[in-house]
């Protein structure tokens, strides 16, 4: 599974990246986590409010900072 | 009731003398902090419920069907309820213009969204009363609508960074939230926002209380009163670097008003603090060429100064 954290470098985006890492550890699943900061890629997903989380090319949510527990439920 | 509680704590419990500088300052501080936090919690929660129905994707869709005038009015109004954070300004801007929202309409949104927000409203209502809060919303919307129409008329599309027009923008589905989801969203939103702004509110109210208790009456009348024609532009210029601290700035200016600062000057200052921010300008320079960025700031600044003069004359 590939997880992409979309965000242009705001504080919330960094926290989301950390929460996603924790969530993957909690779930015990294998995942590649990448941080996406470039605008064209973010726009390709149609995301207008950051941070957002993308799983295998599908936007799970945007414009919020989810907790690790919430994210585990989505993986 | 709040007043009695504040009096009780300041004068009976702590034992400061009513009428003394310290006593009055503490009394004022306790009363204002409790009042403001009660207002903030309730209203942010209610606004957040409304807000959950207007994700930026929906706002974008509504606006892409509207042209000049109606579009500008809709954009300014939607700016109140659509969640906006300056860190998302770039994707939001690109999303809007790429889906066919006219440039002027996009700017109406960009002006209104940070300026006419619930925190500024609550603080104004709590510290100045509902009339000033309503005047602030009304003139804030007007500034956003007029600035957007002017920018639209100037036909400045070529001053948007070229890459913006070439970008491929995907469509995102709008998730439908149940009422329960909305309550959860509103609860989290209120909690996060309060967590972020509470220190500013406490410091702002504290400084306001200090000014209230210690600064002599009419101290500012000479410099910031309505007779000084330079007060409005200076207040607007001072507002630019004070970005994002609306929650802390309002209690301070409220106290300054009691010391003789004119109300139009206060309104202009508030609008400058929220609408003209340096960090936002830097973020927007990613999508706007310098000429459009300066035009945008210039028009909004002129409109705000006009609002300041107007209310110094009529209020």
CSV table of C-alpha atoms in Angstrom, one decimal:
chain,number,residue,atom,x,y,z
A,1,UNK,CA,0.0,0.0,0.0
A,2,UNK,CA,1.2,3.5,-0.8
A,3,UNK,CA,0.3,6.4,1.4
A,4,UNK,CA,0.8,10.0,0.3
A,5,UNK,CA,0.6,12.9,2.7
A,6,UNK,CA,-0.3,16.0,0.7
A,7,UNK,CA,0.7,19.4,2.1
A,8,UNK,CA,2.7,22.4,1.3
A,9,UNK,CA,4.8,22.4,4.5
A,10,UNK,CA,2.4,23.8,7.1
A,11,UNK,CA,2.6,22.7,10.7
A,12,UNK,CA,-0.5,20.5,10.4
A,13,UNK,CA,0.9,18.8,7.3
A,14,UNK,CA,4.0,17.7,9.4
A,15,UNK,CA,1.8,16.5,12.2
A,16,UNK,CA,-0.3,14.5,9.8
A,17,UNK,CA,2.8,12.8,8.4
A,18,UNK,CA,3.8,11.8,11.9
A,19,UNK,CA,0.3,10.5,12.7
A,20,UNK,CA,0.3,8.4,9.5
A,21,UNK,CA,3.6,6.9,10.5
A,22,UNK,CA,2.2,6.0,13.9
A,23,UNK,CA,-1.0,4.6,12.4
A,24,UNK,CA,1.0,2.3,10.1
A,25,UNK,CA,3.0,1.0,13.1
A,26,UNK,CA,-0.2,0.5,15.1
A,27,UNK,CA,-1.9,-1.4,12.3
A,28,UNK,CA,1.2,-3.6,11.7
A,29,UNK,CA,0.6,-3.3,7.9
A,30,UNK,CA,3.3,-2.8,5.2
A,31,UNK,CA,3.1,0.7,3.7
A,32,UNK,CA,5.3,3.1,1.8
A,33,UNK,CA,4.7,6.6,3.2
A,34,UNK,CA,5.6,9.6,1.1
A,35,UNK,CA,5.3,13.3,1.7
A,36,UNK,CA,4.1,15.3,-1.4
A,37,UNK,CA,4.8,19.0,-1.3
A,38,UNK,CA,4.7,19.9,-5.0
A,39,UNK,CA,1.6,21.8,-6.1
A,40,UNK,CA,1.0,20.0,-9.5
A,41,UNK,CA,0.7,16.6,-7.8
A,42,UNK,CA,-1.5,18.0,-5.0
A,43,UNK,CA,-3.8,19.6,-7.6
A,44,UNK,CA,-3.9,16.4,-9.7
A,45,UNK,CA,-5.8,14.9,-6.8
A,46,UNK,CA,-8.2,17.9,-6.8
A,47,UNK,CA,-7.3,18.6,-3.2
A,48,UNK,CA,-8.0,22.3,-2.2
A,49,UNK,CA,-7.4,22.2,1.5
A,50,UNK,CA,-4.3,20.7,3.0
A,51,UNK,CA,-3.2,18.5,4.7
A,52,UNK,CA,-4.7,15.5,2.8
A,53,UNK,CA,-4.1,11.8,2.8
A,54,UNK,CA,-4.1,9.6,-0.3
A,55,UNK,CA,-4.1,5.8,-0.3
A,56,UNK,CA,-3.1,4.1,-3.5
A,57,UNK,CA,-4.2,7.1,-5.6
A,58,UNK,CA,-7.5,7.6,-3.7
A,59,UNK,CA,-8.1,10.7,-1.5
A,60,UNK,CA,-9.1,9.5,2.0
A,61,UNK,CA,-9.7,13.0,3.4
A,62,UNK,CA,-8.5,16.6,3.0
A,63,UNK,CA,-8.3,19.7,5.1
A,64,UNK,CA,-8.0,18.0,8.5
A,65,UNK,CA,-5.5,16.5,10.9
A,66,UNK,CA,-6.7,13.0,11.7
A,67,UNK,CA,-5.4,11.2,14.8
A,68,UNK,CA,-3.4,7.9,14.4
A,69,UNK,CA,-6.4,6.0,15.6
A,70,UNK,CA,-8.7,7.5,13.0
A,71,UNK,CA,-6.2,6.7,10.3
A,72,UNK,CA,-5.8,3.1,11.4
A,73,UNK,CA,-9.5,2.6,10.7
A,74,UNK,CA,-9.0,3.8,7.1
A,75,UNK,CA,-6.0,1.6,6.2
B,1,UNK,CA,-24.3,37.7,36.6
B,2,UNK,CA,-20.8,37.6,35.1
B,3,UNK,CA,-20.2,41.1,36.3
B,4,UNK,CA,-21.1,40.1,39.9
B,5,UNK,CA,-18.8,37.1,39.7
B,6,UNK,CA,-15.9,39.3,38.5
B,7,UNK,CA,-16.6,41.9,41.2
B,8,UNK,CA,-16.8,39.1,43.8
B,9,UNK,CA,-13.4,37.6,42.8
B,10,UNK,CA,-11.6,40.9,42.4
B,11,UNK,CA,-12.9,42.8,45.4
B,12,UNK,CA,-14.1,40.3,48.0
B,13,UNK,CA,-12.0,37.2,47.3
B,14,UNK,CA,-8.7,38.9,46.4
B,15,UNK,CA,-9.6,42.0,48.3
B,16,UNK,CA,-8.5,44.8,45.9
B,17,UNK,CA,-10.3,48.1,46.3
B,18,UNK,CA,-13.1,49.0,43.8
B,19,UNK,CA,-12.0,52.1,41.9
B,20,UNK,CA,-8.2,51.3,42.4
B,21,UNK,CA,-6.1,50.8,39.3
B,22,UNK,CA,-5.3,47.2,40.1
B,23,UNK,CA,-8.8,46.4,41.2
B,24,UNK,CA,-10.4,47.7,38.1
B,25,UNK,CA,-7.9,46.1,35.8
B,26,UNK,CA,-8.4,42.6,37.4
B,27,UNK,CA,-12.2,43.0,37.5
B,28,UNK,CA,-12.2,43.9,33.8
B,29,UNK,CA,-9.9,41.0,33.0
B,30,UNK,CA,-12.0,38.3,34.8
B,31,UNK,CA,-15.2,39.6,33.3
B,32,UNK,CA,-13.9,39.9,29.7
B,33,UNK,CA,-12.1,36.6,29.7
B,34,UNK,CA,-15.1,34.6,30.8
B,35,UNK,CA,-17.5,36.4,28.5
B,36,UNK,CA,-15.2,36.0,25.5
B,37,UNK,CA,-14.6,32.3,26.1
B,38,UNK,CA,-18.3,31.6,26.5
B,39,UNK,CA,-19.1,33.5,23.2
B,40,UNK,CA,-16.2,31.8,21.4
B,41,UNK,CA,-17.1,28.3,22.4
B,42,UNK,CA,-20.8,28.6,21.5
B,43,UNK,CA,-20.4,30.6,18.2
B,44,UNK,CA,-17.5,28.7,16.8
B,45,UNK,CA,-19.4,25.5,17.4
B,46,UNK,CA,-22.5,26.8,15.6
B,47,UNK,CA,-20.4,28.2,12.7
B,48,UNK,CA,-18.5,24.9,12.4
B,49,UNK,CA,-21.8,23.0,11.9
B,50,UNK,CA,-22.7,25.3,9.0
B,51,UNK,CA,-19.1,25.2,7.8
B,52,UNK,CA,-19.2,21.4,7.5
B,53,UNK,CA,-21.7,21.7,4.7
B,54,UNK,CA,-19.4,24.0,2.7
B,55,UNK,CA,-16.1,22.3,1.9
B,56,UNK,CA,-14.0,24.3,-0.6
B,57,UNK,CA,-14.9,21.7,-3.3
B,58,UNK,CA,-18.6,22.7,-3.0
B,59,UNK,CA,-17.9,26.4,-2.8
B,60,UNK,CA,-15.8,26.1,-6.0
B,61,UNK,CA,-18.7,24.3,-7.8
B,62,UNK,CA,-21.2,26.9,-6.8
B,63,UNK,CA,-18.9,29.8,-7.8
B,64,UNK,CA,-17.9,28.3,-11.2
B,65,UNK,CA,-21.5,28.8,-12.3
B,66,UNK,CA,-21.6,32.5,-11.4
B,67,UNK,CA,-20.2,35.4,-13.3
B,68,UNK,CA,-19.4,39.0,-12.4
B,69,UNK,CA,-21.5,40.8,-9.7
B,70,UNK,CA,-23.6,37.9,-8.5
B,71,UNK,CA,-20.4,35.8,-8.4
B,72,UNK,CA,-18.6,38.4,-6.4
B,73,UNK,CA,-21.5,38.7,-3.9
B,74,UNK,CA,-21.7,34.9,-3.6
B,75,UNK,CA,-18.0,34.6,-3.2
B,76,UNK,CA,-17.9,37.1,-0.4
B,77,UNK,CA,-20.7,35.4,1.4
B,78,UNK,CA,-19.3,31.9,0.9
B,79,UNK,CA,-16.0,33.3,2.2
B,80,UNK,CA,-17.6,33.5,5.7
B,81,UNK,CA,-18.6,29.9,5.9
B,82,UNK,CA,-15.9,28.1,3.9
B,83,UNK,CA,-13.0,27.0,6.0
B,84,UNK,CA,-9.8,28.8,5.0
B,85,UNK,CA,-6.3,28.7,6.1
B,86,UNK,CA,-3.6,30.7,4.5
B,87,UNK,CA,-1.5,27.6,4.1
B,88,UNK,CA,-4.1,26.2,1.7
B,89,UNK,CA,-4.4,29.5,-0.2
B,90,UNK,CA,-2.4,28.2,-3.2
B,91,UNK,CA,-4.3,24.9,-3.9
B,92,UNK,CA,-7.5,26.8,-3.3
B,93,UNK,CA,-6.6,29.5,-5.7
B,94,UNK,CA,-5.6,27.1,-8.5
B,95,UNK,CA,-8.6,24.9,-7.8
B,96,UNK,CA,-10.9,27.9,-8.2
B,97,UNK,CA,-9.5,29.5,-11.4
B,98,UNK,CA,-8.9,26.1,-13.1
B,99,UNK,CA,-12.6,25.2,-12.6
B,100,UNK,CA,-13.6,28.4,-14.3
B,101,UNK,CA,-14.3,30.7,-11.4
B,102,UNK,CA,-13.5,34.2,-12.8
B,103,UNK,CA,-10.4,35.8,-11.4
B,104,UNK,CA,-12.3,38.7,-9.8
B,105,UNK,CA,-14.7,36.3,-8.1
B,106,UNK,CA,-11.8,34.3,-6.8
B,107,UNK,CA,-10.4,37.5,-5.2
B,108,UNK,CA,-13.7,38.4,-3.6
B,109,UNK,CA,-13.4,35.0,-1.9
B,110,UNK,CA,-9.8,35.5,-1.0
B,111,UNK,CA,-10.5,38.9,0.7
B,112,UNK,CA,-13.7,37.9,2.5
B,113,UNK,CA,-12.6,34.5,3.8
B,114,UNK,CA,-9.9,35.6,6.2
B,115,UNK,CA,-11.4,39.0,7.1
B,116,UNK,CA,-15.0,38.1,7.8
B,117,UNK,CA,-14.6,35.2,10.1
B,118,UNK,CA,-16.3,34.1,13.3
B,119,UNK,CA,-13.4,34.8,15.6
B,120,UNK,CA,-13.2,38.5,14.6
B,121,UNK,CA,-17.0,38.8,14.8
B,122,UNK,CA,-17.2,37.3,18.3
B,123,UNK,CA,-14.4,39.4,19.6
B,124,UNK,CA,-16.0,42.5,18.2
B,125,UNK,CA,-19.4,41.6,19.5
B,126,UNK,CA,-18.0,40.8,22.9
B,127,UNK,CA,-15.8,43.9,23.2
B,128,UNK,CA,-17.7,46.5,21.2
B,129,UNK,CA,-21.3,45.3,21.0
B,130,UNK,CA,-23.4,43.8,18.2
B,131,UNK,CA,-23.7,47.0,16.2
B,132,UNK,CA,-20.0,47.3,15.5
B,133,UNK,CA,-19.8,43.6,14.8
B,134,UNK,CA,-22.6,43.9,12.2
B,135,UNK,CA,-21.0,47.0,10.6
B,136,UNK,CA,-17.8,45.0,10.4
B,137,UNK,CA,-19.5,42.2,8.5
B,138,UNK,CA,-21.3,44.5,6.2
B,139,UNK,CA,-18.4,46.7,5.3
B,140,UNK,CA,-16.0,43.6,5.2
B,141,UNK,CA,-18.3,42.0,2.6
B,142,UNK,CA,-18.5,45.3,0.7
B,143,UNK,CA,-14.7,45.6,0.6
B,144,UNK,CA,-14.4,42.0,-0.7
B,145,UNK,CA,-17.1,42.5,-3.4
B,146,UNK,CA,-15.8,45.8,-4.6
B,147,UNK,CA,-12.1,44.7,-4.6
B,148,UNK,CA,-13.1,41.6,-6.6
B,149,UNK,CA,-15.1,43.5,-9.2
B,150,UNK,CA,-12.3,46.0,-9.7
B,151,UNK,CA,-9.7,43.3,-10.1
B,152,UNK,CA,-12.0,41.5,-12.5
B,153,UNK,CA,-12.4,44.6,-14.6
B,154,UNK,CA,-8.7,45.2,-14.8
B,155,UNK,CA,-8.4,41.9,-16.8
B,156,UNK,CA,-5.2,40.8,-15.1
B,157,UNK,CA,-5.4,37.1,-16.0
B,158,UNK,CA,-2.0,37.4,-17.7
B,159,UNK,CA,-0.5,38.3,-14.3
B,160,UNK,CA,-1.3,34.9,-12.8
B,161,UNK,CA,1.8,32.7,-12.9
B,162,UNK,CA,1.8,30.9,-16.2
B,163,UNK,CA,2.0,27.4,-14.8
B,164,UNK,CA,-1.4,27.8,-13.0
B,165,UNK,CA,-3.2,27.8,-16.3
B,166,UNK,CA,-1.5,24.6,-17.5
B,167,UNK,CA,-2.2,22.6,-14.5
B,168,UNK,CA,-4.3,19.4,-14.5
B,169,UNK,CA,-6.8,19.5,-11.7
B,170,UNK,CA,-8.5,16.4,-10.6
B,171,UNK,CA,-12.1,16.2,-9.3
B,172,UNK,CA,-12.6,15.3,-5.7
B,173,UNK,CA,-15.9,13.8,-4.6
B,174,UNK,CA,-17.8,15.8,-1.9
B,175,UNK,CA,-18.5,13.5,1.0
B,176,UNK,CA,-21.9,13.8,2.4
B,177,UNK,CA,-21.8,14.1,6.2
B,178,UNK,CA,-24.5,12.9,8.5
B,179,UNK,CA,-25.6,15.2,11.3
B,180,UNK,CA,-23.6,13.1,13.7
B,181,UNK,CA,-20.5,13.6,11.6
B,182,UNK,CA,-21.1,17.3,11.5
B,183,UNK,CA,-21.4,17.5,15.3
B,184,UNK,CA,-18.1,15.6,15.6
B,185,UNK,CA,-16.5,17.9,13.1
B,186,UNK,CA,-17.8,21.0,14.9
B,187,UNK,CA,-16.5,19.6,18.3
B,188,UNK,CA,-13.0,18.9,16.9
B,189,UNK,CA,-12.9,22.2,15.0
B,190,UNK,CA,-14.0,24.2,18.1
B,191,UNK,CA,-11.4,22.4,20.3
B,192,UNK,CA,-8.6,22.9,17.8
B,193,UNK,CA,-9.4,26.6,17.2
B,194,UNK,CA,-9.7,27.4,20.9
B,195,UNK,CA,-6.5,25.6,21.6
B,196,UNK,CA,-4.8,27.8,19.0
B,197,UNK,CA,-6.2,31.1,20.0
B,198,UNK,CA,-6.6,31.0,23.8
B,199,UNK,CA,-3.2,32.4,24.6
B,200,UNK,CA,-3.8,35.4,22.3
B,201,UNK,CA,-7.2,36.0,23.9
B,202,UNK,CA,-5.8,35.9,27.4
B,203,UNK,CA,-2.8,38.1,26.6
B,204,UNK,CA,-5.0,40.5,24.6
B,205,UNK,CA,-7.6,40.8,27.3
B,206,UNK,CA,-4.9,41.1,29.9
B,207,UNK,CA,-3.2,44.0,28.1
B,208,UNK,CA,-6.6,45.5,27.4
B,209,UNK,CA,-7.4,45.3,31.1
B,210,UNK,CA,-4.0,46.9,32.0
B,211,UNK,CA,-4.7,49.8,29.6
B,212,UNK,CA,-8.2,50.1,30.9
B,213,UNK,CA,-7.0,50.4,34.5
B,214,UNK,CA,-3.7,52.3,34.1
B,215,UNK,CA,-3.7,54.5,30.9
B,216,UNK,CA,-5.2,57.9,31.4
B,217,UNK,CA,-8.5,58.8,29.8
B,218,UNK,CA,-8.2,60.5,26.4
B,219,UNK,CA,-4.6,59.5,26.2
B,220,UNK,CA,-4.9,58.6,22.5
B,221,UNK,CA,-7.5,61.2,21.5
B,222,UNK,CA,-4.8,63.5,20.2
B,223,UNK,CA,-3.1,61.0,17.9
B,224,UNK,CA,-5.7,58.4,17.1
B,225,UNK,CA,-8.8,60.5,17.4
B,226,UNK,CA,-11.0,61.4,14.4
B,227,UNK,CA,-9.3,64.8,13.9
B,228,UNK,CA,-6.0,63.2,12.9
B,229,UNK,CA,-6.3,62.5,9.1
B,230,UNK,CA,-3.2,60.3,9.2
B,231,UNK,CA,-4.5,57.9,11.9
B,232,UNK,CA,-6.4,55.7,9.4
B,233,UNK,CA,-3.6,55.0,7.0
B,234,UNK,CA,-1.1,54.5,9.8
B,235,UNK,CA,-3.5,52.0,11.5
B,236,UNK,CA,-3.8,50.1,8.3
B,237,UNK,CA,0.0,50.0,7.8
B,238,UNK,CA,0.4,48.8,11.4
B,239,UNK,CA,-2.2,46.0,10.8
B,240,UNK,CA,-0.2,44.3,8.0
B,241,UNK,CA,2.5,42.7,10.2
B,242,UNK,CA,0.1,41.8,13.0
B,243,UNK,CA,-1.3,38.9,11.0
B,244,UNK,CA,-3.5,36.2,12.6
B,245,UNK,CA,-3.7,37.7,16.0
B,246,UNK,CA,-7.2,39.1,15.6
B,247,UNK,CA,-8.2,37.3,18.8
B,248,UNK,CA,-5.5,39.2,20.7
B,249,UNK,CA,-5.7,42.5,18.9
B,250,UNK,CA,-9.4,43.2,19.4
B,251,UNK,CA,-9.3,43.5,23.2
B,252,UNK,CA,-6.4,45.8,23.0
B,253,UNK,CA,-8.0,48.1,20.5
B,254,UNK,CA,-11.2,48.0,22.4
B,255,UNK,CA,-9.4,49.4,25.4
B,256,UNK,CA,-7.7,52.0,23.2
B,257,UNK,CA,-11.1,53.1,21.9
B,258,UNK,CA,-12.0,54.0,25.5
B,259,UNK,CA,-8.9,56.1,25.6
B,260,UNK,CA,-9.8,58.1,22.6
B,261,UNK,CA,-9.1,56.1,19.4
B,262,UNK,CA,-11.8,56.7,16.8
B,263,UNK,CA,-14.0,53.8,15.8
B,264,UNK,CA,-13.5,54.1,12.1
B,265,UNK,CA,-9.7,53.9,12.7
B,266,UNK,CA,-10.4,50.8,14.8
B,267,UNK,CA,-12.4,49.1,12.1
B,268,UNK,CA,-9.8,49.9,9.4
B,269,UNK,CA,-7.1,48.5,11.7
B,270,UNK,CA,-9.0,45.3,12.3
B,271,UNK,CA,-9.6,44.8,8.7
B,272,UNK,CA,-6.0,45.3,7.9
B,273,UNK,CA,-4.9,42.8,10.5
B,274,UNK,CA,-7.1,40.1,9.1
B,275,UNK,CA,-7.2,40.8,5.3
B,276,UNK,CA,-3.7,42.2,4.6
B,277,UNK,CA,-1.2,39.7,5.9
B,278,UNK,CA,2.5,39.5,5.0
B,279,UNK,CA,2.7,35.7,5.2
B,280,UNK,CA,-0.3,35.4,2.9
B,281,UNK,CA,1.2,37.7,0.4
B,282,UNK,CA,4.4,35.5,0.3
B,283,UNK,CA,2.3,32.4,-0.1
B,284,UNK,CA,0.2,34.0,-2.9
B,285,UNK,CA,3.3,35.1,-4.8
B,286,UNK,CA,3.6,31.4,-5.8
B,287,UNK,CA,0.5,31.9,-8.0
B,288,UNK,CA,0.4,35.6,-8.7
B,289,UNK,CA,3.0,37.7,-10.5
B,290,UNK,CA,4.2,40.8,-8.6
B,291,UNK,CA,2.0,43.2,-10.5
B,292,UNK,CA,-1.2,41.4,-9.6
B,293,UNK,CA,-0.2,40.8,-6.0
B,294,UNK,CA,0.5,44.5,-5.5
B,295,UNK,CA,-2.7,45.5,-7.3
B,296,UNK,CA,-4.6,43.1,-5.0
B,297,UNK,CA,-3.0,44.5,-1.8
B,298,UNK,CA,-3.3,48.1,-3.1
B,299,UNK,CA,-7.0,47.9,-3.9
B,300,UNK,CA,-7.9,46.2,-0.6
B,301,UNK,CA,-5.8,48.7,1.4
B,302,UNK,CA,-7.5,51.7,-0.3
B,303,UNK,CA,-10.9,50.2,0.3
B,304,UNK,CA,-10.1,49.6,4.0
B,305,UNK,CA,-8.8,53.2,4.4
B,306,UNK,CA,-12.0,54.5,2.8
B,307,UNK,CA,-14.1,52.4,5.3
B,308,UNK,CA,-12.0,53.9,8.1
B,309,UNK,CA,-12.6,57.5,7.0
B,310,UNK,CA,-16.3,56.9,6.3
B,311,UNK,CA,-17.0,55.6,9.8
B,312,UNK,CA,-14.9,58.3,11.5
B,313,UNK,CA,-17.2,60.8,9.8
B,314,UNK,CA,-20.6,59.1,10.4
B,315,UNK,CA,-20.2,57.4,13.8
